[in-house]
């Protein structure tokens, strides 16, 4: 496989992942936050098992197996449930933006724990990302503390899960690069996530699953996007131009928000897009800080 083709496949992963916010929310509205997420990860894991195969788990380094399992499952549950528990569709898109703090946090963790070299551009990068999220949460008034507080109080669990997920995914990326030793446990991790969600579904009171043609189609689409997004990204990272993929991935918040707004019929105001661009700009500054010597 040529580098150009592998890079294009990696870029397709970014497009697939950008559909997740809108599709996960759509499935959750029909099947419930927990039941919908359980169905998504079950189907996605089965698709990956049938196409990519099941990894040789016994060969995984023990630190990667344990830490990777806990962190991956925790992140995916935080992401799916934060979108499902959001009070409105518009709020679900805002929650998705909180989750996109992870690129900046990943670079910060790489600096702190993996001795990644960087310069002082990391500071304004982090600040700009956080400011962008606050700008989004402020609604049409931008950086308004009262509106931010009211927004968070209206659905605190969603925002807590989304922010926790950003931290957890940054930690997962750090652990993977340090301990994976070339192994890829994505199929195993996704199926483990599905199992964890079914356990939660069985042990707690949940709304009934109401299947419709729309929900079923969204379920198939999100399972495909989730599973094959990871598979495509892995091809891109292994065989493509990593620097191109890294730079392109930092524009995911804008693309994800645009697709979510279309899928959920939830138009977004100017202040939201200003905040989204700040998050992208902050992530790019953090990435730029690691490129300079």
Coordinates of N, CA, C and O in Angstrom, one line a residue, residues 9-151:
X9 N -7.0 6.8 3.5 CA -7.8 6.0 4.3 C -7.8 6.5 5.7 O -8.9 6.5 6.4
X10 N -6.7 7.0 6.2 CA -6.6 7.6 7.5 C -7.5 8.9 7.6 O -8.2 9.1 8.6
X11 N -7.6 9.6 6.5 CA -8.4 10.8 6.5 C -9.9 10.4 6.5 O -10.8 11.2 7.1
X12 N -10.2 9.3 5.9 CA -11.6 8.8 6.0 C -12.0 8.5 7.4 O -13.2 8.7 7.7
X13 N -11.1 8.1 8.2 CA -11.4 7.8 9.6 C -11.9 9.1 10.3 O -12.8 9.0 11.1
X14 N -11.3 10.2 10.0 CA -11.7 11.5 10.6 C -13.1 11.8 10.2 O -13.9 12.3 11.0
X15 N -13.4 11.6 8.9 CA -14.8 11.8 8.5 C -15.8 10.9 9.2 O -16.9 11.4 9.6
X16 N -15.4 9.6 9.3 CA -16.3 8.7 10.0 C -16.5 9.1 11.4 O -17.7 9.1 11.9
X17 N -15.5 9.4 12.1 CA -15.6 9.8 13.5 C -16.4 11.0 13.7 O -17.1 11.2 14.7
X18 N -16.4 11.9 12.7 CA -17.1 13.2 12.8 C -18.6 13.0 12.8 O -19.3 13.9 13.2
X19 N -19.0 11.8 12.4 CA -20.5 11.6 12.4 C -21.0 11.0 13.7 O -22.2 10.9 13.9
X20 N -20.1 10.7 14.6 CA -20.4 9.9 15.8 C -21.4 10.7 16.8 O -22.3 10.2 17.3
X21 N -21.1 12.0 17.0 CA -21.9 12.8 17.9 C -23.4 12.8 17.5 O -24.3 12.5 18.3
X22 N -23.6 13.1 16.2 CA -25.0 13.1 15.8 C -25.7 11.8 15.8 O -26.8 11.6 16.2
X23 N -25.0 10.7 15.3 CA -25.5 9.4 15.2 C -25.8 8.8 16.6 O -26.8 8.1 16.8
X24 N -24.8 8.9 17.5 CA -25.0 8.3 18.8 C -26.2 8.9 19.5 O -27.0 8.3 20.2
X25 N -26.3 10.3 19.4 CA -27.4 11.0 20.0 C -28.7 10.4 19.4 O -29.7 10.2 20.1
X26 N -28.8 10.3 18.1 CA -30.0 9.8 17.4 C -30.4 8.4 17.9 O -31.6 8.1 18.2
X27 N -29.4 7.5 18.0 CA -29.7 6.1 18.5 C -30.2 6.2 19.9 O -31.1 5.4 20.3
X28 N -29.6 7.0 20.8 CA -29.9 7.1 22.2 C -31.4 7.6 22.4 O -32.0 7.2 23.3
X29 N -31.8 8.4 21.5 CA -33.2 8.9 21.6 C -34.2 7.8 21.4 O -35.3 7.8 21.9
X30 N -33.8 6.8 20.6 CA -34.8 5.7 20.3 C -34.6 4.5 21.3 O -35.5 3.8 21.7
X31 N -33.3 4.2 21.6 CA -33.0 3.0 22.4 C -32.6 3.3 23.8 O -32.3 2.3 24.6
X32 N -32.5 4.6 24.2 CA -32.1 4.9 25.5 C -30.6 5.1 25.6 O -29.8 4.5 24.7
X33 N -30.1 5.9 26.5 CA -28.6 6.2 26.6 C -27.8 4.9 26.8 O -26.8 4.7 26.1
X34 N -28.2 4.0 27.7 CA -27.4 2.8 27.9 C -27.6 1.7 26.9 O -26.7 1.1 26.4
X35 N -28.9 1.5 26.7 CA -29.3 0.4 25.7 C -28.8 0.8 24.3 O -28.3 -0.1 23.6
X36 N -28.9 2.0 23.9 CA -28.4 2.4 22.6 C -26.9 2.3 22.5 O -26.4 1.7 21.5
X37 N -26.2 2.7 23.5 CA -24.7 2.5 23.5 C -24.3 1.1 23.5 O -23.4 0.7 22.7
X38 N -25.0 0.2 24.2 CA -24.7 -1.2 24.2 C -24.9 -1.8 22.9 O -24.1 -2.6 22.4
X39 N -26.0 -1.4 22.2 CA -26.2 -1.9 20.8 C -25.2 -1.5 19.8 O -24.7 -2.2 19.0
X40 N -24.8 -0.2 20.0 CA -23.8 0.4 19.1 C -22.5 -0.4 19.2 O -21.9 -0.8 18.2
X41 N -22.0 -0.6 20.4 CA -20.7 -1.2 20.6 C -20.7 -2.7 20.3 O -19.7 -3.3 19.9
X42 N -21.9 -3.3 20.6 CA -22.0 -4.8 20.2 C -21.9 -5.0 18.7 O -21.1 -5.8 18.2
X43 N -22.6 -4.2 18.0 CA -22.6 -4.3 16.5 C -21.3 -3.9 15.9 O -20.8 -4.6 15.0
X44 N -20.7 -2.9 16.4 CA -19.4 -2.4 16.0 C -18.3 -3.4 16.2 O -17.5 -3.7 15.3
X45 N -18.3 -4.0 17.4 CA -17.4 -5.1 17.7 C -17.5 -6.3 16.9 O -16.5 -6.9 16.4
X46 N -18.8 -6.7 16.6 CA -19.0 -7.8 15.7 C -18.5 -7.6 14.3 O -17.9 -8.4 13.6
X47 N -18.7 -6.3 13.8 CA -18.2 -6.0 12.4 C -16.7 -6.0 12.4 O -16.1 -6.5 11.4
X48 N -16.1 -5.5 13.4 CA -14.6 -5.5 13.5 C -14.1 -7.0 13.5 O -13.1 -7.3 12.9
X49 N -14.7 -7.8 14.4 CA -14.3 -9.2 14.5 C -14.4 -9.9 13.2 O -13.5 -10.7 12.8
X50 N -15.5 -9.6 12.4 CA -15.7 -10.3 11.1 C -14.7 -9.8 10.0 O -14.4 -10.6 9.1
X51 N -14.3 -8.6 10.1 CA -13.4 -8.0 9.1 C -11.9 -7.9 9.5 O -11.1 -8.4 8.7
X52 N -11.7 -7.3 10.6 CA -10.3 -7.2 11.0 C -9.8 -8.4 11.8 O -8.6 -8.7 11.7
X53 N -10.7 -9.1 12.5 CA -10.3 -10.2 13.3 C -10.1 -9.9 14.8 O -10.1 -8.7 15.2
X54 N -10.0 -11.0 15.6 CA -9.9 -10.8 17.0 C -8.4 -10.9 17.4 O -7.7 -11.8 16.9
X55 N -7.9 -10.0 18.1 CA -6.4 -10.0 18.4 C -6.0 -11.1 19.4 O -6.8 -11.7 20.1
X56 N -4.7 -11.4 19.3 CA -4.2 -12.4 20.3 C -3.9 -11.7 21.6 O -2.8 -11.3 21.9
X57 N -4.9 -11.7 22.4 CA -4.9 -10.9 23.7 C -3.8 -11.4 24.6 O -3.1 -10.7 25.3
X58 N -3.5 -12.8 24.6 CA -2.5 -13.3 25.4 C -1.1 -12.8 25.1 O -0.2 -12.8 26.0
X59 N -0.9 -12.2 24.0 CA 0.4 -11.7 23.6 C 0.6 -10.2 24.0 O 1.7 -9.6 23.9
X60 N -0.5 -9.6 24.5 CA -0.4 -8.2 24.8 C 0.5 -8.0 26.1 O 0.4 -8.8 27.0
X61 N 1.3 -7.0 26.1 CA 2.0 -6.6 27.4 C 0.9 -6.4 28.5 O -0.1 -5.8 28.2
X62 N 1.2 -6.9 29.6 CA 0.2 -6.9 30.7 C -0.2 -5.5 31.1 O -1.4 -5.2 31.3
X63 N 0.7 -4.5 31.0 CA 0.4 -3.2 31.4 C -0.6 -2.5 30.3 O -1.5 -1.8 30.6
X64 N -0.3 -2.9 29.0 CA -1.2 -2.4 28.0 C -2.6 -3.0 28.1 O -3.6 -2.4 27.9
X65 N -2.6 -4.3 28.4 CA -3.9 -5.0 28.5 C -4.8 -4.5 29.6 O -6.0 -4.2 29.4
X66 N -4.2 -4.3 30.8 CA -4.9 -3.8 31.9 C -5.3 -2.3 31.8 O -6.5 -2.0 31.9
X67 N -4.3 -1.5 31.6 CA -4.5 -0.1 31.6 C -5.3 0.3 30.3 O -6.3 1.1 30.4
X68 N -5.0 -0.3 29.2 CA -5.8 0.0 28.0 C -7.2 -0.4 28.1 O -8.1 0.3 27.6
X69 N -7.5 -1.6 28.6 CA -8.9 -2.0 28.8 C -9.7 -1.1 29.7 O -10.8 -0.6 29.3
X70 N -9.1 -0.7 30.8 CA -9.9 0.2 31.7 C -10.1 1.5 31.1 O -11.2 2.1 31.2
X71 N -9.0 2.1 30.5 CA -9.1 3.5 30.0 C -10.0 3.5 28.8 O -10.9 4.4 28.6
X72 N -9.9 2.6 27.9 CA -10.7 2.6 26.6 C -12.2 2.4 27.0 O -13.0 3.2 26.5
X73 N -12.5 1.4 27.8 CA -13.9 1.2 28.2 C -14.5 2.4 28.9 O -15.6 2.8 28.6
X74 N -13.7 3.0 29.8 CA -14.2 4.1 30.5 C -14.4 5.3 29.6 O -15.5 6.0 29.7
X75 N -13.5 5.5 28.7 CA -13.7 6.6 27.7 C -15.0 6.4 26.9 O -15.8 7.4 26.7
X76 N -15.1 5.3 26.3 CA -16.2 5.1 25.4 C -17.6 5.2 26.1 O -18.5 5.7 25.6
X77 N -17.6 4.7 27.3 CA -18.8 4.8 28.1 C -19.1 6.3 28.4 O -20.2 6.7 28.4
X78 N -18.1 7.0 28.8 CA -18.2 8.4 29.1 C -18.8 9.2 27.8 O -19.7 10.0 27.9
X79 N -18.2 8.9 26.7 CA -18.6 9.6 25.4 C -20.0 9.3 25.1 O -20.9 10.2 24.9
X80 N -20.4 8.0 25.0 CA -21.7 7.6 24.6 C -22.8 8.1 25.6 O -23.8 8.6 25.2
X81 N -22.5 7.9 26.9 CA -23.5 8.3 27.9 C -23.6 9.8 28.0 O -24.7 10.3 28.3
X82 N -22.5 10.5 27.8 CA -22.6 12.0 27.9 C -23.5 12.5 26.8 O -24.3 13.5 27.0
X83 N -23.5 11.9 25.6 CA -24.4 12.4 24.5 C -25.8 11.9 24.8 O -26.7 12.7 24.5
X84 N -26.0 10.7 25.3 CA -27.3 10.2 25.5 C -28.0 10.9 26.6 O -29.3 11.1 26.6
X85 N -27.3 11.3 27.7 CA -27.9 12.0 28.8 C -28.2 13.5 28.6 O -28.8 14.1 29.5
X86 N -27.6 14.1 27.6 CA -27.8 15.5 27.4 C -29.3 15.8 27.3 O -30.1 15.1 26.7
X87 N -29.7 17.0 27.8 CA -31.1 17.4 27.9 C -31.7 17.6 26.5 O -32.9 17.3 26.3
X88 N -30.9 18.2 25.6 CA -31.4 18.5 24.3 C -30.4 18.1 23.2 O -29.3 17.8 23.5
X89 N -30.8 18.1 21.9 CA -29.9 17.8 20.8 C -28.8 18.9 20.8 O -27.6 18.5 20.5
X90 N -29.2 20.1 20.9 CA -28.2 21.2 20.9 C -27.1 21.0 22.0 O -25.9 21.2 21.8
X91 N -27.6 20.6 23.2 CA -26.7 20.4 24.3 C -25.8 19.2 24.0 O -24.6 19.2 24.4
X92 N -26.3 18.2 23.3 CA -25.5 17.0 23.0 C -24.3 17.5 22.1 O -23.2 17.0 22.2
X93 N -24.5 18.4 21.2 CA -23.4 18.9 20.3 C -22.4 19.7 21.2 O -21.2 19.6 21.0
X94 N -22.9 20.5 22.1 CA -22.0 21.2 23.1 C -21.2 20.2 23.9 O -20.0 20.4 24.1
X95 N -21.8 19.1 24.4 CA -21.1 18.1 25.1 C -20.0 17.5 24.3 O -18.9 17.2 24.8
X96 N -20.3 17.2 23.0 CA -19.3 16.7 22.1 C -18.1 17.6 22.0 O -17.0 17.1 21.9
X97 N -18.4 18.9 22.0 CA -17.2 19.9 21.9 C -16.3 19.8 23.2 O -15.1 19.9 23.1
X98 N -17.0 19.6 24.4 CA -16.2 19.4 25.6 C -15.2 18.2 25.4 O -14.1 18.3 25.9
X99 N -15.8 17.2 24.8 CA -14.9 16.0 24.6 C -13.7 16.2 23.8 O -12.7 15.6 23.9
X100 N -13.8 17.3 22.9 CA -12.7 17.5 22.0 C -11.6 18.4 22.6 O -10.7 18.9 21.9
X101 N -11.6 18.4 24.0 CA -10.4 18.9 24.7 C -9.3 17.8 24.7 O -8.1 18.2 25.0
X102 N -9.6 16.6 24.3 CA -8.6 15.5 24.4 C -7.4 15.7 23.5 O -6.3 15.3 24.0
X103 N -7.4 16.3 22.3 CA -6.2 16.5 21.6 C -5.1 17.3 22.4 O -4.0 16.9 22.4
X104 N -5.6 18.4 22.9 CA -4.7 19.3 23.7 C -4.2 18.6 24.9 O -3.0 18.6 25.3
X105 N -5.1 17.9 25.6 CA -4.7 17.1 26.8 C -3.8 16.0 26.5 O -2.9 15.7 27.3
X106 N -3.9 15.4 25.3 CA -3.0 14.3 25.0 C -1.6 14.8 24.8 O -0.7 14.1 25.3
X107 N -1.4 15.9 24.2 CA -0.1 16.5 24.0 C 0.5 16.9 25.4 O 1.6 16.7 25.7
X108 N -0.4 17.5 26.3 CA 0.1 17.8 27.6 C 0.5 16.6 28.4 O 1.6 16.6 29.0
X109 N -0.2 15.5 28.3 CA 0.2 14.2 29.0 C 1.4 13.7 28.4 O 2.3 13.1 29.1
X110 N 1.6 13.8 27.1 CA 2.8 13.3 26.4 C 4.0 14.0 26.9 O 5.1 13.5 27.1
X111 N 3.9 15.3 27.2 CA 5.0 16.1 27.7 C 5.3 15.7 29.1 O 6.4 15.6 29.5
X112 N 4.2 15.6 29.9 CA 4.4 15.3 31.4 C 4.9 13.9 31.6 O 5.7 13.7 32.5
X113 N 4.4 12.9 30.9 CA 4.6 11.5 31.2 C 5.5 10.7 30.2 O 6.2 9.7 30.6
X114 N 5.6 11.2 28.9 CA 6.4 10.5 27.9 C 7.6 11.3 27.5 O 8.2 11.0 26.5
X115 N 7.8 12.4 28.2 CA 9.0 13.3 27.9 C 9.0 13.8 26.5 O 10.1 14.0 25.9
X116 N 7.8 14.1 26.0 CA 7.7 14.8 24.7 C 8.3 16.2 24.8 O 7.9 16.9 25.6
X117 N 9.2 16.5 23.9 CA 9.8 17.9 23.9 C 8.8 18.9 23.3 O 8.1 18.6 22.4
X118 N 8.8 20.1 23.9 CA 7.9 21.1 23.4 C 8.5 22.5 23.8 O 9.5 22.6 24.5
X119 N 7.7 23.5 23.5 CA 8.1 24.9 23.9 C 6.9 25.6 24.5 O 5.9 24.9 24.7
X120 N 7.1 26.8 24.8 CA 6.0 27.6 25.6 C 4.8 27.8 24.8 O 3.8 28.3 25.4
X121 N 4.7 27.5 23.5 CA 3.5 27.6 22.7 C 2.4 26.7 23.3 O 1.2 26.9 23.0
X122 N 2.8 25.7 24.1 CA 1.8 24.8 24.7 C 0.9 25.5 25.6 O -0.3 25.1 25.7
X123 N 1.3 26.5 26.3 CA 0.5 27.3 27.2 C -0.6 28.0 26.6 O -1.8 27.8 26.9
X124 N -0.4 28.9 25.6 CA -1.5 29.5 24.9 C -2.4 28.5 24.2 O -3.6 28.8 24.0
X125 N -1.8 27.4 23.7 CA -2.6 26.4 23.0 C -3.7 25.8 24.0 O -4.9 25.7 23.7
X126 N -3.2 25.4 25.2 CA -4.2 24.9 26.2 C -5.2 25.9 26.6 O -6.4 25.6 26.7
X127 N -4.8 27.1 26.8 CA -5.7 28.2 27.3 C -6.7 28.5 26.2 O -7.9 28.7 26.5
X128 N -6.3 28.5 24.9 CA -7.2 28.8 23.8 C -8.3 27.6 23.7 O -9.5 27.9 23.4
X129 N -7.9 26.4 23.9 CA -8.8 25.3 23.8 C -9.9 25.4 24.9 O -11.1 25.2 24.7
X130 N -9.4 25.6 26.1 CA -10.3 25.8 27.2 C -11.3 27.0 27.0 O -12.5 26.9 27.3
X131 N -10.7 28.1 26.6 CA -11.5 29.3 26.3 C -12.6 29.0 25.2 O -13.7 29.4 25.3
X132 N -12.2 28.2 24.2 CA -13.1 27.8 23.2 C -14.3 27.0 23.7 O -15.5 27.3 23.3
X133 N -14.0 26.1 24.6 CA -15.1 25.3 25.2 C -16.0 26.2 26.0 O -17.3 26.1 26.0
X134 N -15.4 27.1 26.8 CA -16.2 28.0 27.6 C -17.1 28.9 26.7 O -18.2 29.2 27.1
X135 N -16.5 29.3 25.6 CA -17.3 30.1 24.7 C -18.5 29.4 24.1 O -19.6 30.0 24.0
X136 N -18.3 28.1 23.8 CA -19.4 27.3 23.3 C -20.5 27.2 24.4 O -21.7 27.3 24.1
X137 N -20.1 26.9 25.6 CA -21.0 26.7 26.7 C -21.8 28.0 27.1 O -22.8 27.9 27.7
X138 N -21.2 29.1 26.7 CA -21.9 30.4 27.0 C -23.0 30.7 26.1 O -23.7 31.7 26.3
X139 N -23.3 29.8 25.1 CA -24.4 30.1 24.2 C -24.2 31.2 23.3 O -23.1 31.5 22.9
X140 N -25.3 31.9 23.0 CA -25.2 33.0 22.0 C -24.4 34.2 22.6 O -24.0 35.1 21.9
X141 N -24.2 34.3 23.9 CA -23.5 35.4 24.5 C -22.0 35.2 24.7 O -21.3 36.0 25.2
X142 N -21.5 34.0 24.1 CA -20.1 33.8 24.2 C -19.6 33.5 25.6 O -20.2 32.7 26.3
X143 N -18.6 34.2 26.0 CA -18.0 34.0 27.3 C -18.8 34.7 28.4 O -18.5 35.8 28.9
X144 N -19.9 34.0 28.8 CA -20.8 34.6 29.9 C -20.9 33.6 31.0 O -21.4 32.5 30.8
X145 N -20.4 33.9 32.1 CA -20.2 33.0 33.3 C -21.6 32.5 33.7 O -21.8 31.3 34.0
X146 N -22.6 33.4 33.8 CA -23.9 33.0 34.3 C -24.5 32.0 33.3 O -25.1 31.0 33.8
X147 N -24.4 32.2 32.0 CA -25.0 31.3 31.0 C -24.2 29.9 31.1 O -24.9 28.9 30.9
X148 N -22.9 30.0 31.2 CA -22.1 28.8 31.3 C -22.6 27.9 32.5 O -22.8 26.7 32.5
X149 N -22.8 28.6 33.7 CA -23.2 27.9 34.9 C -24.6 27.3 34.7 O -24.8 26.2 35.1
X150 N -25.5 28.1 34.1 CA -26.9 27.6 33.9 C -26.9 26.4 33.0 O -27.6 25.4 33.2
X151 N -26.0 26.5 31.9 CA -26.0 25.4 31.0 C -25.5 24.1 31.6 O -26.0 23.0 31.4

